[in-house]
Amino acid sequence: MQTDKGTSSMEVEESESKVVAKPKFKALTAHEISDGQVQFRKISVPKHRYTPLKKAWMDIYSPVYEQMKVDIRMNVKTRNVELMTRRDTPDVSNLQKCADFVHAFMLGFDVIDAVALLRMDELYVDSFEIKDVKTLKGEHLSRAIGRLSGKGGKTKFAIENSTKTRIVIADTKIHILGSFANIKVARDSLCSLILGSPAGKVYSKLRAVTARLAERF
């Protein structure tokens, strides 16, 4: 009886060891996830960004093609930048990251700033118009735009540096590149300026908010 119990316990241990051994599979590539289908993105090029795109083409092409392993080309007929996954594209999300990077450049951000979208996951681009905050016309609108940038861009740079964001003021449209929390702080400051707050008041508010953010993180 004792021998039977011994053999049965050994058999149980052997069966348990067999169960623990799991098969190991390699991670699927982007090409395999999409069943061999090519993923595709198009970004239209506005007229005023055509010349800057020509000048900065190699700076845009290199990180997209070499680092992110995504095909990129300029379609001159349709005036679109076309992006396409390859067999060796490591991750499906790379295509969307590249599309966001090119789109950020089209909005007016420098290549050096827009490249951060490829390297960091928690960065976004937020856009809004002055009329979304307050309906202004004529001289009132031009004065609001002047308040946003400040003398020689001083106010804009101050908001950028304190909130760790990048801001593009294109006529009545405003684009902000940064993390979610930082975009909110920058947007609140810009909205205060649009509504008529003096720059000094916005600066002091910014100092308090950025100090609070620094403590939190």
mmCIF file of C-alpha atoms in Angstrom:
data_model
loop_
_atom_site.group_PDB
_atom_site.id
_atom_site.type_symbol
_atom_site.label_atom_id
_atom_site.label_comp_id
_atom_site.label_asym_id
_atom_site.label_seq_id
_atom_site.Cartn_x
_atom_site.Cartn_y
_atom_site.Cartn_z
ATOM 1 C CA MET A 1 0.000 0.000 0.000
ATOM 2 C CA GLN A 2 2.838 2.324 0.869
ATOM 3 C CA THR A 3 4.559 1.736 -2.485
ATOM 4 C CA ASP A 4 1.298 2.516 -4.307
ATOM 5 C CA LYS A 5 0.951 5.813 -2.426
ATOM 6 C CA GLY A 6 4.569 6.713 -3.191
ATOM 7 C CA THR A 7 4.210 5.993 -6.899
ATOM 8 C CA SER A 8 0.914 7.904 -7.101
ATOM 9 C CA SER A 9 2.470 11.018 -5.454
ATOM 10 C CA MET A 10 5.417 10.847 -7.883
ATOM 11 C CA GLU A 11 3.013 10.638 -10.815
ATOM 12 C CA VAL A 12 1.110 13.722 -9.535
ATOM 13 C CA GLU A 13 4.379 15.684 -9.243
ATOM 14 C CA GLU A 14 5.369 14.703 -12.789
ATOM 15 C CA SER A 15 1.953 15.756 -14.168
ATOM 16 C CA GLU A 16 2.208 19.121 -12.327
ATOM 17 C CA SER A 17 5.655 19.790 -13.811
ATOM 18 C CA LYS A 18 4.241 19.061 -17.259
ATOM 19 C CA VAL A 19 1.397 21.565 -16.743
ATOM 20 C CA VAL A 20 3.789 24.370 -15.632
ATOM 21 C CA ALA A 21 5.831 24.236 -18.859
ATOM 22 C CA LYS A 22 4.170 26.782 -21.186
ATOM 23 C CA PRO A 23 4.923 27.236 -24.851
ATOM 24 C CA LYS A 24 6.818 30.432 -25.743
ATOM 25 C CA PHE A 25 5.734 32.342 -28.843
ATOM 26 C CA LYS A 26 7.509 35.251 -30.490
ATOM 27 C CA ALA A 27 5.731 38.603 -30.521
ATOM 28 C CA LEU A 28 3.769 39.177 -33.732
ATOM 29 C CA THR A 29 5.097 41.826 -36.087
ATOM 30 C CA ALA A 30 2.863 44.638 -37.388
ATOM 31 C CA HIS A 31 2.788 42.859 -40.780
ATOM 32 C CA GLU A 32 1.484 39.624 -39.188
ATOM 33 C CA ILE A 33 -1.110 41.396 -36.996
ATOM 34 C CA SER A 34 -2.698 43.010 -40.060
ATOM 35 C CA ASP A 35 -2.735 39.633 -41.933
ATOM 36 C CA GLY A 36 -0.144 40.865 -44.429
ATOM 37 C CA GLN A 37 -2.254 43.905 -45.375
ATOM 38 C CA VAL A 38 -0.477 47.238 -45.746
ATOM 39 C CA GLN A 39 -1.653 49.986 -43.358
ATOM 40 C CA PHE A 40 -1.835 53.414 -44.979
ATOM 41 C CA ARG A 41 -2.085 57.099 -43.888
ATOM 42 C CA LYS A 42 -2.388 60.364 -45.865
ATOM 43 C CA ILE A 43 -1.565 63.843 -44.582
ATOM 44 C CA SER A 44 -2.506 66.779 -46.804
ATOM 45 C CA VAL A 45 0.046 69.574 -47.251
ATOM 46 C CA PRO A 46 -1.311 73.153 -46.974
ATOM 47 C CA LYS A 47 -0.018 75.641 -49.580
ATOM 48 C CA HIS A 48 1.976 77.697 -47.066
ATOM 49 C CA ARG A 49 3.801 74.570 -45.731
ATOM 50 C CA TYR A 50 4.924 73.253 -49.135
ATOM 51 C CA THR A 51 8.232 75.203 -49.250
ATOM 52 C CA PRO A 52 9.174 74.472 -45.592
ATOM 53 C CA LEU A 53 8.425 70.767 -46.267
ATOM 54 C CA LYS A 54 10.835 70.771 -49.230
ATOM 55 C CA LYS A 55 13.602 72.292 -47.084
ATOM 56 C CA ALA A 56 13.057 69.982 -44.089
ATOM 57 C CA TRP A 57 12.245 66.807 -46.094
ATOM 58 C CA MET A 58 15.378 64.852 -45.115
ATOM 59 C CA ASP A 59 14.915 65.756 -41.418
ATOM 60 C CA ILE A 60 11.372 64.314 -41.608
ATOM 61 C CA TYR A 61 12.271 61.332 -43.816
ATOM 62 C CA SER A 62 15.214 60.003 -41.741
ATOM 63 C CA PRO A 63 13.479 59.315 -38.384
ATOM 64 C CA VAL A 64 10.308 57.977 -40.073
ATOM 65 C CA TYR A 65 12.062 55.589 -42.484
ATOM 66 C CA GLU A 66 15.149 54.578 -40.470
ATOM 67 C CA GLN A 67 13.970 54.583 -36.839
ATOM 68 C CA MET A 68 10.218 53.904 -37.073
ATOM 69 C CA LYS A 69 10.575 51.554 -40.107
ATOM 70 C CA VAL A 70 7.679 53.184 -41.989
ATOM 71 C CA ASP A 71 7.716 54.041 -45.713
ATOM 72 C CA ILE A 72 7.137 57.716 -46.521
ATOM 73 C CA ARG A 73 6.748 59.553 -49.820
ATOM 74 C CA MET A 74 5.500 62.883 -51.146
ATOM 75 C CA ASN A 75 2.713 62.611 -53.728
ATOM 76 C CA VAL A 76 3.259 65.790 -55.773
ATOM 77 C CA LYS A 77 0.016 65.411 -57.810
ATOM 78 C CA THR A 78 -2.359 65.194 -54.845
ATOM 79 C CA ARG A 79 -0.059 67.231 -52.534
ATOM 80 C CA ASN A 80 -0.210 64.599 -49.802
ATOM 81 C CA VAL A 81 2.460 62.961 -47.652
ATOM 82 C CA GLU A 82 1.773 59.216 -47.784
ATOM 83 C CA LEU A 83 2.838 56.773 -45.045
ATOM 84 C CA MET A 84 2.828 52.985 -45.317
ATOM 85 C CA THR A 85 3.828 50.064 -43.072
ATOM 86 C CA ARG A 86 6.579 47.650 -44.185
ATOM 87 C CA ARG A 87 7.290 43.986 -43.507
ATOM 88 C CA ASP A 88 9.866 44.967 -40.861
ATOM 89 C CA THR A 89 7.702 47.614 -39.087
ATOM 90 C CA PRO A 90 8.075 46.541 -35.422
ATOM 91 C CA ASP A 91 4.798 47.990 -34.054
ATOM 92 C CA VAL A 92 1.419 48.973 -35.537
ATOM 93 C CA SER A 93 1.351 52.181 -33.449
ATOM 94 C CA ASN A 94 4.465 53.432 -35.288
ATOM 95 C CA LEU A 95 2.329 54.376 -38.303
ATOM 96 C CA GLN A 96 0.012 56.595 -36.227
ATOM 97 C CA LYS A 97 2.977 58.167 -34.423
ATOM 98 C CA CYS A 98 4.548 59.057 -37.785
ATOM 99 C CA ALA A 99 1.226 60.486 -39.021
ATOM 100 C CA ASP A 100 0.980 62.657 -35.864
ATOM 101 C CA PHE A 101 4.606 63.796 -36.363
ATOM 102 C CA VAL A 102 4.039 64.865 -39.997
ATOM 103 C CA HIS A 103 0.688 66.485 -39.093
ATOM 104 C CA ALA A 104 2.374 68.495 -36.303
ATOM 105 C CA PHE A 105 4.922 69.790 -38.834
ATOM 106 C CA MET A 106 2.080 70.819 -41.184
ATOM 107 C CA LEU A 107 0.478 72.782 -38.325
ATOM 108 C CA GLY A 108 3.673 74.846 -38.028
ATOM 109 C CA PHE A 109 5.812 73.142 -35.356
ATOM 110 C CA ASP A 110 9.569 72.819 -35.930
ATOM 111 C CA VAL A 111 10.899 69.346 -36.830
ATOM 112 C CA ILE A 112 13.037 69.340 -33.646
ATOM 113 C CA ASP A 113 9.906 69.808 -31.498
ATOM 114 C CA ALA A 114 7.596 67.533 -33.535
ATOM 115 C CA VAL A 115 10.118 64.614 -33.387
ATOM 116 C CA ALA A 116 9.236 64.276 -29.677
ATOM 117 C CA LEU A 117 5.887 62.775 -30.786
ATOM 118 C CA LEU A 118 7.812 59.779 -32.174
ATOM 119 C CA ARG A 119 9.882 59.235 -29.040
ATOM 120 C CA MET A 120 7.351 59.839 -26.262
ATOM 121 C CA ASP A 121 3.898 58.292 -25.846
ATOM 122 C CA GLU A 122 2.212 60.879 -23.621
ATOM 123 C CA LEU A 123 2.521 63.881 -25.980
ATOM 124 C CA TYR A 124 -0.452 65.361 -27.841
ATOM 125 C CA VAL A 125 -1.342 68.282 -30.105
ATOM 126 C CA ASP A 126 -4.333 70.371 -29.024
ATOM 127 C CA SER A 127 -5.884 73.001 -31.320
ATOM 128 C CA PHE A 128 -8.480 75.695 -30.789
ATOM 129 C CA GLU A 129 -9.514 79.038 -32.291
ATOM 130 C CA ILE A 130 -9.798 82.459 -30.677
ATOM 131 C CA LYS A 131 -13.528 82.575 -31.530
ATOM 132 C CA ASP A 132 -14.010 79.394 -29.413
ATOM 133 C CA VAL A 133 -13.034 81.473 -26.362
ATOM 134 C CA LYS A 134 -14.523 84.860 -27.276
ATOM 135 C CA THR A 135 -16.088 86.314 -30.411
ATOM 136 C CA LEU A 136 -13.794 89.168 -31.451
ATOM 137 C CA LYS A 137 -13.688 91.198 -34.678
ATOM 138 C CA GLY A 138 -11.487 93.808 -36.315
ATOM 139 C CA GLU A 139 -9.009 95.613 -34.059
ATOM 140 C CA HIS A 140 -10.151 93.689 -30.963
ATOM 141 C CA LEU A 141 -9.093 90.427 -32.661
ATOM 142 C CA SER A 142 -5.695 91.770 -33.746
ATOM 143 C CA ARG A 143 -5.063 93.124 -30.223
ATOM 144 C CA ALA A 144 -5.914 89.696 -28.735
ATOM 145 C CA ILE A 145 -3.404 88.036 -31.101
ATOM 146 C CA GLY A 146 -0.848 90.672 -30.060
ATOM 147 C CA ARG A 147 -1.465 89.902 -26.366
ATOM 148 C CA LEU A 148 -0.912 86.170 -27.013
ATOM 149 C CA SER A 149 2.513 86.597 -28.596
ATOM 150 C CA GLY A 150 3.680 89.688 -26.667
ATOM 151 C CA LYS A 151 6.473 92.035 -27.725
ATOM 152 C CA GLY A 152 8.884 89.991 -29.887
ATOM 153 C CA GLY A 153 7.097 86.774 -28.854
ATOM 154 C CA LYS A 154 8.029 87.324 -25.190
ATOM 155 C CA THR A 155 4.676 86.214 -23.700
ATOM 156 C CA LYS A 156 4.458 83.105 -25.900
ATOM 157 C CA PHE A 157 8.011 82.038 -24.966
ATOM 158 C CA ALA A 158 7.308 82.605 -21.253
ATOM 159 C CA ILE A 159 4.228 80.328 -21.393
ATOM 160 C CA GLU A 160 6.161 77.709 -23.422
ATOM 161 C CA ASN A 161 9.113 77.614 -21.021
ATOM 162 C CA SER A 162 7.079 77.523 -17.809
ATOM 163 C CA THR A 163 4.622 74.841 -19.029
ATOM 164 C CA LYS A 164 7.144 72.767 -21.069
ATOM 165 C CA THR A 165 4.988 73.028 -24.192
ATOM 166 C CA ARG A 166 5.361 74.399 -27.721
ATOM 167 C CA ILE A 167 2.806 76.887 -29.075
ATOM 168 C CA VAL A 168 2.029 77.880 -32.671
ATOM 169 C CA ILE A 169 -0.164 80.930 -33.293
ATOM 170 C CA ALA A 170 -1.347 80.736 -36.915
ATOM 171 C CA ASP A 171 -3.682 83.699 -37.515
ATOM 172 C CA THR A 172 -6.732 82.959 -35.284
ATOM 173 C CA LYS A 173 -5.811 79.284 -34.727
ATOM 174 C CA ILE A 174 -3.666 78.159 -31.797
ATOM 175 C CA HIS A 175 -1.888 74.789 -31.623
ATOM 176 C CA ILE A 176 -0.238 73.451 -28.436
ATOM 177 C CA LEU A 177 2.150 70.480 -28.279
ATOM 178 C CA GLY A 178 2.849 68.859 -24.902
ATOM 179 C CA SER A 179 1.602 66.474 -22.221
ATOM 180 C CA PHE A 180 -2.067 66.520 -21.147
ATOM 181 C CA ALA A 181 -1.556 68.401 -17.845
ATOM 182 C CA ASN A 182 0.870 70.936 -19.366
ATOM 183 C CA ILE A 183 -1.436 71.630 -22.347
ATOM 184 C CA LYS A 184 -4.256 72.434 -19.901
ATOM 185 C CA VAL A 185 -2.105 74.968 -18.005
ATOM 186 C CA ALA A 186 -0.897 76.601 -21.252
ATOM 187 C CA ARG A 187 -4.435 76.720 -22.687
ATOM 188 C CA ASP A 188 -5.821 78.341 -19.514
ATOM 189 C CA SER A 189 -3.108 81.044 -19.704
ATOM 190 C CA LEU A 190 -3.811 81.711 -23.403
ATOM 191 C CA CYS A 191 -7.572 81.890 -22.747
ATOM 192 C CA SER A 192 -6.997 84.464 -19.974
ATOM 193 C CA LEU A 193 -4.961 86.601 -22.394
ATOM 194 C CA ILE A 194 -7.693 86.355 -25.057
ATOM 195 C CA LEU A 195 -10.318 87.431 -22.499
ATOM 196 C CA GLY A 196 -8.250 90.562 -21.756
ATOM 197 C CA SER A 197 -6.102 89.740 -18.716
ATOM 198 C CA PRO A 198 -2.800 91.694 -18.597
ATOM 199 C CA ALA A 199 0.391 89.659 -19.154
ATOM 200 C CA GLY A 200 1.691 90.367 -15.629
ATOM 201 C CA LYS A 201 -1.352 88.787 -14.014
ATOM 202 C CA VAL A 202 -1.047 85.697 -16.260
ATOM 203 C CA TYR A 203 2.673 85.353 -15.379
ATOM 204 C CA SER A 204 2.024 85.360 -11.625
ATOM 205 C CA LYS A 205 -0.765 82.785 -12.039
ATOM 206 C CA LEU A 206 1.573 80.644 -14.159
ATOM 207 C CA ARG A 207 4.286 80.718 -11.489
ATOM 208 C CA ALA A 208 1.861 79.437 -8.872
ATOM 209 C CA VAL A 209 0.467 76.669 -11.102
ATOM 210 C CA THR A 210 3.876 75.467 -12.361
ATOM 211 C CA ALA A 211 5.218 75.399 -8.771
ATOM 212 C CA ARG A 212 2.227 73.229 -7.802
ATOM 213 C CA LEU A 213 2.826 70.918 -10.789
ATOM 214 C CA ALA A 214 6.524 70.592 -9.892
ATOM 215 C CA GLU A 215 5.621 69.577 -6.320
ATOM 216 C CA ARG A 216 3.126 66.969 -7.563
ATOM 217 C CA PHE A 217 5.636 65.271 -9.840
#
